[in-house]
Structures are given as structure tokens and as C-alpha cells.
CSV table of C-alpha atoms in Angstrom, one decimal:
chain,number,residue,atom,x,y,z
A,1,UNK,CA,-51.7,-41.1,34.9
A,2,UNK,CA,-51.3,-41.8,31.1
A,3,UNK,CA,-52.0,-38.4,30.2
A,4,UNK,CA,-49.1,-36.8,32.8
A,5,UNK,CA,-46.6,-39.4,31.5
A,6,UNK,CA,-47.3,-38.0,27.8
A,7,UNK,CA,-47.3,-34.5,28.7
A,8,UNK,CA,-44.0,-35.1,30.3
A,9,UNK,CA,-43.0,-36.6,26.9
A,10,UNK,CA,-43.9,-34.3,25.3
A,11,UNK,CA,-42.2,-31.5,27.3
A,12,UNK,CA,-39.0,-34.1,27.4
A,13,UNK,CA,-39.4,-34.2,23.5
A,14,UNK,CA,-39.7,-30.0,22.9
A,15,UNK,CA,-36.5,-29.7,25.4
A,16,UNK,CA,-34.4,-32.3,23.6
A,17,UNK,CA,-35.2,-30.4,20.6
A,18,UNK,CA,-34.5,-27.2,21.6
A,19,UNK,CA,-30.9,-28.4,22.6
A,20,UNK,CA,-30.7,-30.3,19.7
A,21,UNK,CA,-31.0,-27.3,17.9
A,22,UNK,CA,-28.9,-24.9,20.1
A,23,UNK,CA,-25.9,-27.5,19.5
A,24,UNK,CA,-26.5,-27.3,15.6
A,25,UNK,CA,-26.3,-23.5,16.1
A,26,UNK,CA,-23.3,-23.5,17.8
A,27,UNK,CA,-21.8,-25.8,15.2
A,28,UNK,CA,-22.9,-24.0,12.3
A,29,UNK,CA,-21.6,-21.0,14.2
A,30,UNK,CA,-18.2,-22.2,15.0
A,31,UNK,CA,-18.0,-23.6,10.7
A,32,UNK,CA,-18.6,-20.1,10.1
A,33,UNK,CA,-16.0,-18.8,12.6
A,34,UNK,CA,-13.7,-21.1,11.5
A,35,UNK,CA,-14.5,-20.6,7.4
A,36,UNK,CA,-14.1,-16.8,8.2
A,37,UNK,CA,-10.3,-17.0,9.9
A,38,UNK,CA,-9.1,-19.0,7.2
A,39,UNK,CA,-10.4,-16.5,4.8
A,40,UNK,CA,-8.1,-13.5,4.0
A,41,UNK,CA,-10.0,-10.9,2.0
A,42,UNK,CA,-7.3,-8.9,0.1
A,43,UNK,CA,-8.2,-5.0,-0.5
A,44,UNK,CA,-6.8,-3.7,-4.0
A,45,UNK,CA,-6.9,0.0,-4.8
A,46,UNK,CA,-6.4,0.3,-8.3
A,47,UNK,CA,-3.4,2.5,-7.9
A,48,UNK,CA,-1.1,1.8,-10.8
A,49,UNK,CA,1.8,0.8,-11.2
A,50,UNK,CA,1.2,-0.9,-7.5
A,51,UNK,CA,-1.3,-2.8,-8.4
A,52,UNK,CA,-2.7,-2.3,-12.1
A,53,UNK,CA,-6.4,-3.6,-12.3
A,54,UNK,CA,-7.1,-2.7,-15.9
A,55,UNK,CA,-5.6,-2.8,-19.0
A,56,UNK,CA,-3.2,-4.8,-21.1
A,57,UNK,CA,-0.4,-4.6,-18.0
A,58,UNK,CA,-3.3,-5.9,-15.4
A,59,UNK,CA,-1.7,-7.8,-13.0
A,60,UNK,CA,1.6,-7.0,-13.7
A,61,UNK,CA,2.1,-4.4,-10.9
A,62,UNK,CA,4.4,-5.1,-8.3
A,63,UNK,CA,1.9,-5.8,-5.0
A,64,UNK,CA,0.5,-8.1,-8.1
A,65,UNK,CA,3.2,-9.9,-8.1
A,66,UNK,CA,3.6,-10.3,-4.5
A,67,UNK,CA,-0.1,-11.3,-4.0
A,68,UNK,CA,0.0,-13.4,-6.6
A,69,UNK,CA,3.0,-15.5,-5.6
A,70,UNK,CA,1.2,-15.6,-1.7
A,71,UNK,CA,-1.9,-17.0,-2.5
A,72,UNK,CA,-0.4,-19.7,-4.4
A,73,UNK,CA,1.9,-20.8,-1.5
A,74,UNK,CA,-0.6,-20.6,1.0
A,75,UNK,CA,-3.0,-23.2,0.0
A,76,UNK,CA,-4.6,-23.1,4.0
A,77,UNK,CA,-6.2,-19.7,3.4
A,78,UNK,CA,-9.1,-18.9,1.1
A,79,UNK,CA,-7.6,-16.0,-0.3
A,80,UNK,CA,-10.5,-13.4,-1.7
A,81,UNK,CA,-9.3,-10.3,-3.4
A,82,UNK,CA,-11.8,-7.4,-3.4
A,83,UNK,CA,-11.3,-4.2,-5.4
A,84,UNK,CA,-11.2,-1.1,-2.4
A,85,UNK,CA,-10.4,2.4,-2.3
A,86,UNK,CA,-7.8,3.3,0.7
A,87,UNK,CA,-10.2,5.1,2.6
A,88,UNK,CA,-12.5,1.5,2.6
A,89,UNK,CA,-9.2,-0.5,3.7
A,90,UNK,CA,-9.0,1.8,6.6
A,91,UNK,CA,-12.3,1.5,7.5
A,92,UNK,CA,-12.5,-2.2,7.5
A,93,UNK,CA,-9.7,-2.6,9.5
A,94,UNK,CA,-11.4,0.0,11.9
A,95,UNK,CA,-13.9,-1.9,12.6
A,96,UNK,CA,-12.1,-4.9,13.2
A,97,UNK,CA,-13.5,-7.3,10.0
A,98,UNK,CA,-11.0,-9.7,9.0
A,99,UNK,CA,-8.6,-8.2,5.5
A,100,UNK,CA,-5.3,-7.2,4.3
A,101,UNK,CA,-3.6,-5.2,2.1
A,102,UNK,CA,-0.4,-5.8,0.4
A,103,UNK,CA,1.3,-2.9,-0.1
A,104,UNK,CA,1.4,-0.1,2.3
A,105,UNK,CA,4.0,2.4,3.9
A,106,UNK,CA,4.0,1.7,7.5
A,107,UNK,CA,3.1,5.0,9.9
A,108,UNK,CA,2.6,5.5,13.2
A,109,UNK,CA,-1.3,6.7,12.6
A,110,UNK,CA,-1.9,3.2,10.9
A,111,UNK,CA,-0.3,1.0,13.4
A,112,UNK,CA,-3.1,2.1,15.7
A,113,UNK,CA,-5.2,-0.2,13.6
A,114,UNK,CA,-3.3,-2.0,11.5
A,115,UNK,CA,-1.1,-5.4,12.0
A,116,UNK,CA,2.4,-5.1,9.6
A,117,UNK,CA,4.8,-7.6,8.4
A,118,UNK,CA,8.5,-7.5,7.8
A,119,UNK,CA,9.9,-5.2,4.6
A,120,UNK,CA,8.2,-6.9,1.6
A,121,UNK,CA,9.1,-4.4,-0.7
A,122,UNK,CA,11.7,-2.2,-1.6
A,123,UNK,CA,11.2,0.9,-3.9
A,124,UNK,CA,13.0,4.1,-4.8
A,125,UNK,CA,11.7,7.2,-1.9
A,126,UNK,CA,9.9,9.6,-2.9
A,127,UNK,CA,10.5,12.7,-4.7
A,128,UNK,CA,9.9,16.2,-5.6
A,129,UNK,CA,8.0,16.1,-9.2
A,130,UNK,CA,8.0,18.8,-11.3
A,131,UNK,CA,7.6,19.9,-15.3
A,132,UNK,CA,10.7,20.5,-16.7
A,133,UNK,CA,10.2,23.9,-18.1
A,134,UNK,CA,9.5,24.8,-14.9
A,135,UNK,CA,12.2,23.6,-12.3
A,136,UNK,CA,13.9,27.0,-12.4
A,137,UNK,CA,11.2,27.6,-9.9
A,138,UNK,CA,12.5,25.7,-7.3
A,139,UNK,CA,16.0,26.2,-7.4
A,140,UNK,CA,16.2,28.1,-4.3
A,141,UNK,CA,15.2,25.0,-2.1
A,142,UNK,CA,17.9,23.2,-3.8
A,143,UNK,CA,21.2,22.2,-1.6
A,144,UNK,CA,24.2,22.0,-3.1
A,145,UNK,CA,23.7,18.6,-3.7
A,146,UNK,CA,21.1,19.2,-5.6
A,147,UNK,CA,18.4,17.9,-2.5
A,148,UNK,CA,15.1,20.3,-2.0
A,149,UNK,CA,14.5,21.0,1.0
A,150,UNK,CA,10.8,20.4,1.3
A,151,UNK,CA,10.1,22.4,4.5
A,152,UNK,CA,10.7,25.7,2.8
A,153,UNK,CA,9.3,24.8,-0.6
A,154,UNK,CA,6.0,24.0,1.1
A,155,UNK,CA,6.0,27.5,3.1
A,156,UNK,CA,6.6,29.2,-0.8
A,157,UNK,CA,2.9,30.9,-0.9
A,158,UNK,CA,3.8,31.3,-4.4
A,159,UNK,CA,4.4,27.6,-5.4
A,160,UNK,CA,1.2,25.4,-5.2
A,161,UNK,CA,1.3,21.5,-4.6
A,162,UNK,CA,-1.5,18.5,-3.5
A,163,UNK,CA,-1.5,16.6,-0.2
A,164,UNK,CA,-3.5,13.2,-1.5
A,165,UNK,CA,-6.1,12.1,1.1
A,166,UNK,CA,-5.7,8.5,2.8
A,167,UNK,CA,-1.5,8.3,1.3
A,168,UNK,CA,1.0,7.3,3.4
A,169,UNK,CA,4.0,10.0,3.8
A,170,UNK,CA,7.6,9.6,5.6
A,171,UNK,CA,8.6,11.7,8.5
A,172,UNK,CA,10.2,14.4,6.7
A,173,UNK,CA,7.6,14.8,4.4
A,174,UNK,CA,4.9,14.2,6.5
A,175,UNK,CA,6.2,16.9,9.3
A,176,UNK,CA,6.6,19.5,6.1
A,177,UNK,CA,2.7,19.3,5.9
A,178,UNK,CA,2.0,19.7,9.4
A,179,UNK,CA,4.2,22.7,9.6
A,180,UNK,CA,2.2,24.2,6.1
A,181,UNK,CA,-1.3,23.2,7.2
A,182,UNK,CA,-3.7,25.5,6.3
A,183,UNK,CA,-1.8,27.3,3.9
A,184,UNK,CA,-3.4,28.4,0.4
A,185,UNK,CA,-0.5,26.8,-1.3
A,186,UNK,CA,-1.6,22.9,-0.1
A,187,UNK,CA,-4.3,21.8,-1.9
A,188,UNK,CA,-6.3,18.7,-0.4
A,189,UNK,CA,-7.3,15.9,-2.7
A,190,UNK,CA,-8.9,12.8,-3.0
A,191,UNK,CA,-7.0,9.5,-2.9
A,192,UNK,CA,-6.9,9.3,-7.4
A,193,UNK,CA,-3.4,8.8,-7.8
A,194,UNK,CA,-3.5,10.4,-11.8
A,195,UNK,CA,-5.0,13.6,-10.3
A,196,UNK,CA,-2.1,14.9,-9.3
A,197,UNK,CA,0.1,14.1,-12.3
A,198,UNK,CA,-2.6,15.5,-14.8
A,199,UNK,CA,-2.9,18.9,-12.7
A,200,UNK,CA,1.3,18.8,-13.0
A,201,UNK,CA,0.9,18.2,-16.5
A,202,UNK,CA,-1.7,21.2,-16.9
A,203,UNK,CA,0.0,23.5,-15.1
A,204,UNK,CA,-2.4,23.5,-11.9
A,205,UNK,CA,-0.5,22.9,-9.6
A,206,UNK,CA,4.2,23.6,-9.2
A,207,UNK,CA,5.2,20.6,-8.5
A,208,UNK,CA,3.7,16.7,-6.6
A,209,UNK,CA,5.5,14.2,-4.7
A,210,UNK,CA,5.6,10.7,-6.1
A,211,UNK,CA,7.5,7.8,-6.2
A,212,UNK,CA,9.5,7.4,-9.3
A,213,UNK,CA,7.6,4.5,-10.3
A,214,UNK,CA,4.5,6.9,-10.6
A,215,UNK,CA,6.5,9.1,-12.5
A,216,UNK,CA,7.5,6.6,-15.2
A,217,UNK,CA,3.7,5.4,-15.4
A,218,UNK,CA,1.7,8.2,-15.7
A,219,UNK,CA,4.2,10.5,-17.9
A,220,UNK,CA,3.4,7.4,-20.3
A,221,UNK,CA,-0.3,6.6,-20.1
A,222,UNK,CA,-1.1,10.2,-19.8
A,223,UNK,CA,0.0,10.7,-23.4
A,224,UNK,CA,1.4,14.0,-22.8
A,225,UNK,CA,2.5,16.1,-25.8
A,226,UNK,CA,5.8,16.1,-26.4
A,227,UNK,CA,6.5,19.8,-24.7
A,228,UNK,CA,5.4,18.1,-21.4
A,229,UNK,CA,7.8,16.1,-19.5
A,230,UNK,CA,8.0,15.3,-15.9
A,231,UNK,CA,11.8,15.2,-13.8
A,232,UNK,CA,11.9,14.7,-10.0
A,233,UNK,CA,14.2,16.2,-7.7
A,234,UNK,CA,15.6,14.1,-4.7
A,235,UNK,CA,14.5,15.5,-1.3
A,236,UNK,CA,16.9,16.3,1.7
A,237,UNK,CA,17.1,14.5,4.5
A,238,UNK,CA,15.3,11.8,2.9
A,239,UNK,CA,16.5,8.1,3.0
A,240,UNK,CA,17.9,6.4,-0.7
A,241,UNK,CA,14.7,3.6,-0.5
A,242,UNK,CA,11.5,3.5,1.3
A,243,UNK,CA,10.2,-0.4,2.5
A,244,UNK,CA,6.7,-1.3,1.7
A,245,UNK,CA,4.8,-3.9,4.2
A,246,UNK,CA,1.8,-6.1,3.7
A,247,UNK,CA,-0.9,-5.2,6.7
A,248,UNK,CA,-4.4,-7.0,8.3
A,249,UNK,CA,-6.8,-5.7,10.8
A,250,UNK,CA,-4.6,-5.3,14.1
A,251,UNK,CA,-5.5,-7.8,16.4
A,252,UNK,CA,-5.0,-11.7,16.8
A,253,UNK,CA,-6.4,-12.8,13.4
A,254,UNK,CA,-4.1,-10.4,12.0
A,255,UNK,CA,-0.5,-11.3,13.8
A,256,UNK,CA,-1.2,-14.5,12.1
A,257,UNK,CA,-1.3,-13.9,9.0
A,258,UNK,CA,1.2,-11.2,8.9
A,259,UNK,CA,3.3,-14.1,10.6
A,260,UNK,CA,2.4,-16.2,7.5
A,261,UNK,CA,3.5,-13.4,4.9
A,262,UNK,CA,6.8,-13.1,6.6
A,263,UNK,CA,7.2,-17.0,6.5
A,264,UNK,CA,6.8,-16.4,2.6
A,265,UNK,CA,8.8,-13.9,2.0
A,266,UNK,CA,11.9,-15.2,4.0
A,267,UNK,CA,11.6,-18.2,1.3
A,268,UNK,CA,11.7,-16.1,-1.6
A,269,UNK,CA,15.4,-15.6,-1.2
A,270,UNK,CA,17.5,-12.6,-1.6
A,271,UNK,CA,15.4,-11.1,-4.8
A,272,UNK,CA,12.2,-12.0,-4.8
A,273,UNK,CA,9.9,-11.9,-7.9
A,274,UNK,CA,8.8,-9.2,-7.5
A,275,UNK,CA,11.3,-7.0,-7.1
A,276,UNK,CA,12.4,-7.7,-10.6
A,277,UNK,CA,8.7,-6.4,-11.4
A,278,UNK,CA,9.4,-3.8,-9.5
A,279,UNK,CA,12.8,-2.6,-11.2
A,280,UNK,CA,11.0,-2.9,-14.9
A,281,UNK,CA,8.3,-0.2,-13.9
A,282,UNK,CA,11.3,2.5,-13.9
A,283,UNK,CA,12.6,4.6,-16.1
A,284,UNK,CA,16.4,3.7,-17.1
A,285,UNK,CA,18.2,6.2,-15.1
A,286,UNK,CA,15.6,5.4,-12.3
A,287,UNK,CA,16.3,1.2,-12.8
A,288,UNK,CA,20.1,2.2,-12.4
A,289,UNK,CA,20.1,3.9,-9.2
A,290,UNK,CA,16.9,1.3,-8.0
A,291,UNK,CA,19.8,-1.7,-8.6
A,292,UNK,CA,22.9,0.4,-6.9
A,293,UNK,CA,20.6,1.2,-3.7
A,294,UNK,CA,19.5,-2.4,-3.7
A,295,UNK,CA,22.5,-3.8,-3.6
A,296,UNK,CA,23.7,-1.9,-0.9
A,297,UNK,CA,20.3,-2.0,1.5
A,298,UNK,CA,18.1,-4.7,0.7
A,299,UNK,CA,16.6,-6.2,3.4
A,300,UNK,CA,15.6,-9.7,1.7
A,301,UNK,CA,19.4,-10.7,2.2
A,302,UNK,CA,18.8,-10.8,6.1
A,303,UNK,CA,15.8,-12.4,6.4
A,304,UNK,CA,16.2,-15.0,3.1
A,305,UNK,CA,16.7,-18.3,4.6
């Protein structure tokens, strides 16, 4: 009799521990769910003058800025910033793990996956780059205005240009190199943003398309010799000012925070910071027409509160 009463003591004793230590699990489990939805883990490609990693002007690009003045204003969320290439964001955000990037052009292909806010920044479209000494090439894609029309500059066999893997391209742009896939002329390559300009600069390749901004950047830390200078054309059809948007993995986790950024940015008023970080990353004629197109378009005034 004594002995049955133990073993059923024992057997008590072993049960009460095993759901002693199934509760613990579940615990430590739901800490670890909860540590990981309040944890935001920002992916930075070092693509300058977006976000500059290195260098004396680290931290002074303009999805910098933007991050920068996030994190501190959302005390709430362990903010982690991790060092990623584009193709890596993508991924992530594939596979459904819990990150965001600040700055990104918003396109049908990504919203598949991706979660984006309201406009959070505002930036000069892009262009049609090309050495100066040789724009007489392309002056037969030229309007009257002075626009290129992109379309039949990309079907020039003659005139050779890059398509950069994992970048975001507008409509008109992005329909041009549809139309030319294939062709001899479109050369694929990786995500490096300073590719491109240094293949302009060589002679490589006829002509890129960039953002201004890019323009300014790399025409100076290239150190190009004084024969070598960069203009950009304006493209037709294209719109004065492109919006850039902070993203997260699509999905619940991610409406949040998105939710959050546009919370933020509605309190930064009608120029936020880092729009003004923006503006000092262009050239002067570039900064004039960034302030006139501002002026007349910015969305911040709309949503400022």
C-alpha cells in the first residue's frame, strides 16, 4: 500500500514537473515573441548619398537623417540597424522575418512583399546621365523641350547603358526596359551604385540613369580629371519629383510599424530634417530647382499636423 501511494507520488511529482516546465516554455516563448515585435531591425545598403556608411560624411545621408530622428522618437521599439545589400532586404522580407528599410521607391513588384508608409521623402526624378563631351549623341531623343525620350534611346543599338539589379525604376522608365530586354545595348549589373558612374566616366557605357543626388556625389568622390564631367538630361514624360517610402516585411508586424513611421513623420511638420539634408547633397542648379518643385508639391504640408 505504501509503495503504490509513493509510486503515485512520484508519477504526480514527474507530471507536475513536466507542466511546470511546459508553462516556463511557453513564457520564455511568448518573452521572445514579444522581445522580437518590439524589435525593428533596420537594413542599410551602403548606397551613398542615401545612406553614407563610411567616411567623414557617415551618417549624414538623407535616409540617415530620417532614421536617425525615428529611433529617437520611438523609445517603444529596439531599433537594430544592420548593414544589407538590397538583394538581402528583399529576401528577408520574403521570408516573412521581422525588418525595414528606410528609403525605397515604392513598385508594384515590391508591394507583393513589402508593407509602405506614407511619402517620407521627397527628391528630384531621375535622369538621363551622360559625359558632357558626349551629349551630341543623344540629341536626337531630345524634344523640343529638351526631354529624352527614353523609349527610343534604349532601342539605339548603338548607344550602350546599365540596368542595376535589385533598383527601383518608375513606370516610364521601367516599361523602356521591358520594351529593350534582351538587347545588346542593356547591360545587367549588380546592385554597386559607383559602378555605373565609373563605367560613364570611362567611357564604357553612353549614358546611366540616376538621381541627381547621385550625380553630385559621385562626380566628386570619384575624383575625376578635370576633362570628365557628368550633366543629366531630364526625361519625358517623367514627373518633376519622385517620393521615397520607409517599408517592413508585409504583413501585420509590418502595418504597425509603417503606422508608427507615418505617426512621425506627420509631426515633423512641413520640412522635415531631412529634407534640408536632402537639398545640401545637390549641386546648386540642382538645389534650385529641388526648392521651386518643393514648394509647389510637397506632400509634408498635407499630412503635417
Amino acid at each position: 500500500m505504501l509503495k503504490a501511494t509513493a509510486g503515485k507520488m512520484r508519477a504526480a511529482s514527474f507530471w507536475t514537473f513536466i507542466g511546470a516546465g511546459m508553462a516556463l516554455c511557453h513564457l520564455m516563448m511568448s518573452a521572445n515573441a514579444r522581445a522580437d515585435d518590439n524589435t525593428i531591425r533596420w537594413q542599410m545598403p551602403g548606397n551613398p548619398p542615401v545612406t553614407i556608411t563610411d567616411g567623414p560624411d557617415k551618417g549624414q545621408g538623407y535616409a540617415d537623417v530620417f532614421l536617425r530622428y525615428f529611433i529617437e522618437r520611438t523609445p517603444e521599439y529596439n531599433s537594430v540597424i544592420e548593414r544589407a545589400s538590397l538583394a538581402r532586404v528583399s529576401g528577408l522580407m520574403k521570408q516573412g522575418q521581422h525588418v525595414c528599410q528606410p528609403s525605397l521607391l515604392k513598385t508594384s513588384e515590391r508591394e507583393a512583399y513589402m508593407e509602405f508608409s506614407n511619402p517620407v521623402e521627397f527628391v528630384l526624378p531621375y535622369y538621363v546621365v551622360v559625359r558632357s563631351d558626349r551629349a551630341a549623341r543623344l540629341a536626337a531623343y531630345r524634344n523640343a523641350d529638351g526631354a529624352v525620350d527614353i523609349a527610343r534611346l534604349m532601342h539605339e543599338l548603338s548607344l550602350t547603358t546599365v540596368r542595376q539589379e535589385m533598383r527601383g525604376y518608375t513606370p516610364v522608365i521601367l516599361s523602356a526596359f521591358t520594351a529593350a530586354a534582351g538587347q545588346k545595348n542593356i547591360l545587367q549589373t549588380s546592385a554597386d551604385d559607383v559602378a555605373p558612374f565609373s563605367q560613364l566616366a570611362s567611357g564604357w557605357v553612353d549614358y546611366i540613369i540616376a538621381y541627381p543626388d547621385e550625380v553630385y556625389w559621385f562626380a566628386r568622390h570619384l575624383k575625376l580629371p578635370t576633362s570628365v564631367k557628368f550633366i543629366y538630361l531630364p526625361i519625358a514624360g517623367h514627373s518633376e519629383y519622385t517620393l521615397g517610402y520607409a517599408a517592413c516585411t508585409k504583413g501585420p508586424w509590418g502595418r504597425k510599424i509603417v503606422k508608427r513611421v507615418n505617426e512621425i513623420v506627420a509631426k515633423a511638420g512641413r520640412r522635415p530634417p531631412w529634407i534640408e539634408a536632402e537639398a545640401r547633397l545637390l549641386d546648386p542648379e540642382a538645389a534650385k530647382r529641388y526648392e521651386e518643385v518643393y514648394a509647389r508639391y510637397s506632400p509634408f504640408r498635407r499630412q503635417a499636423k
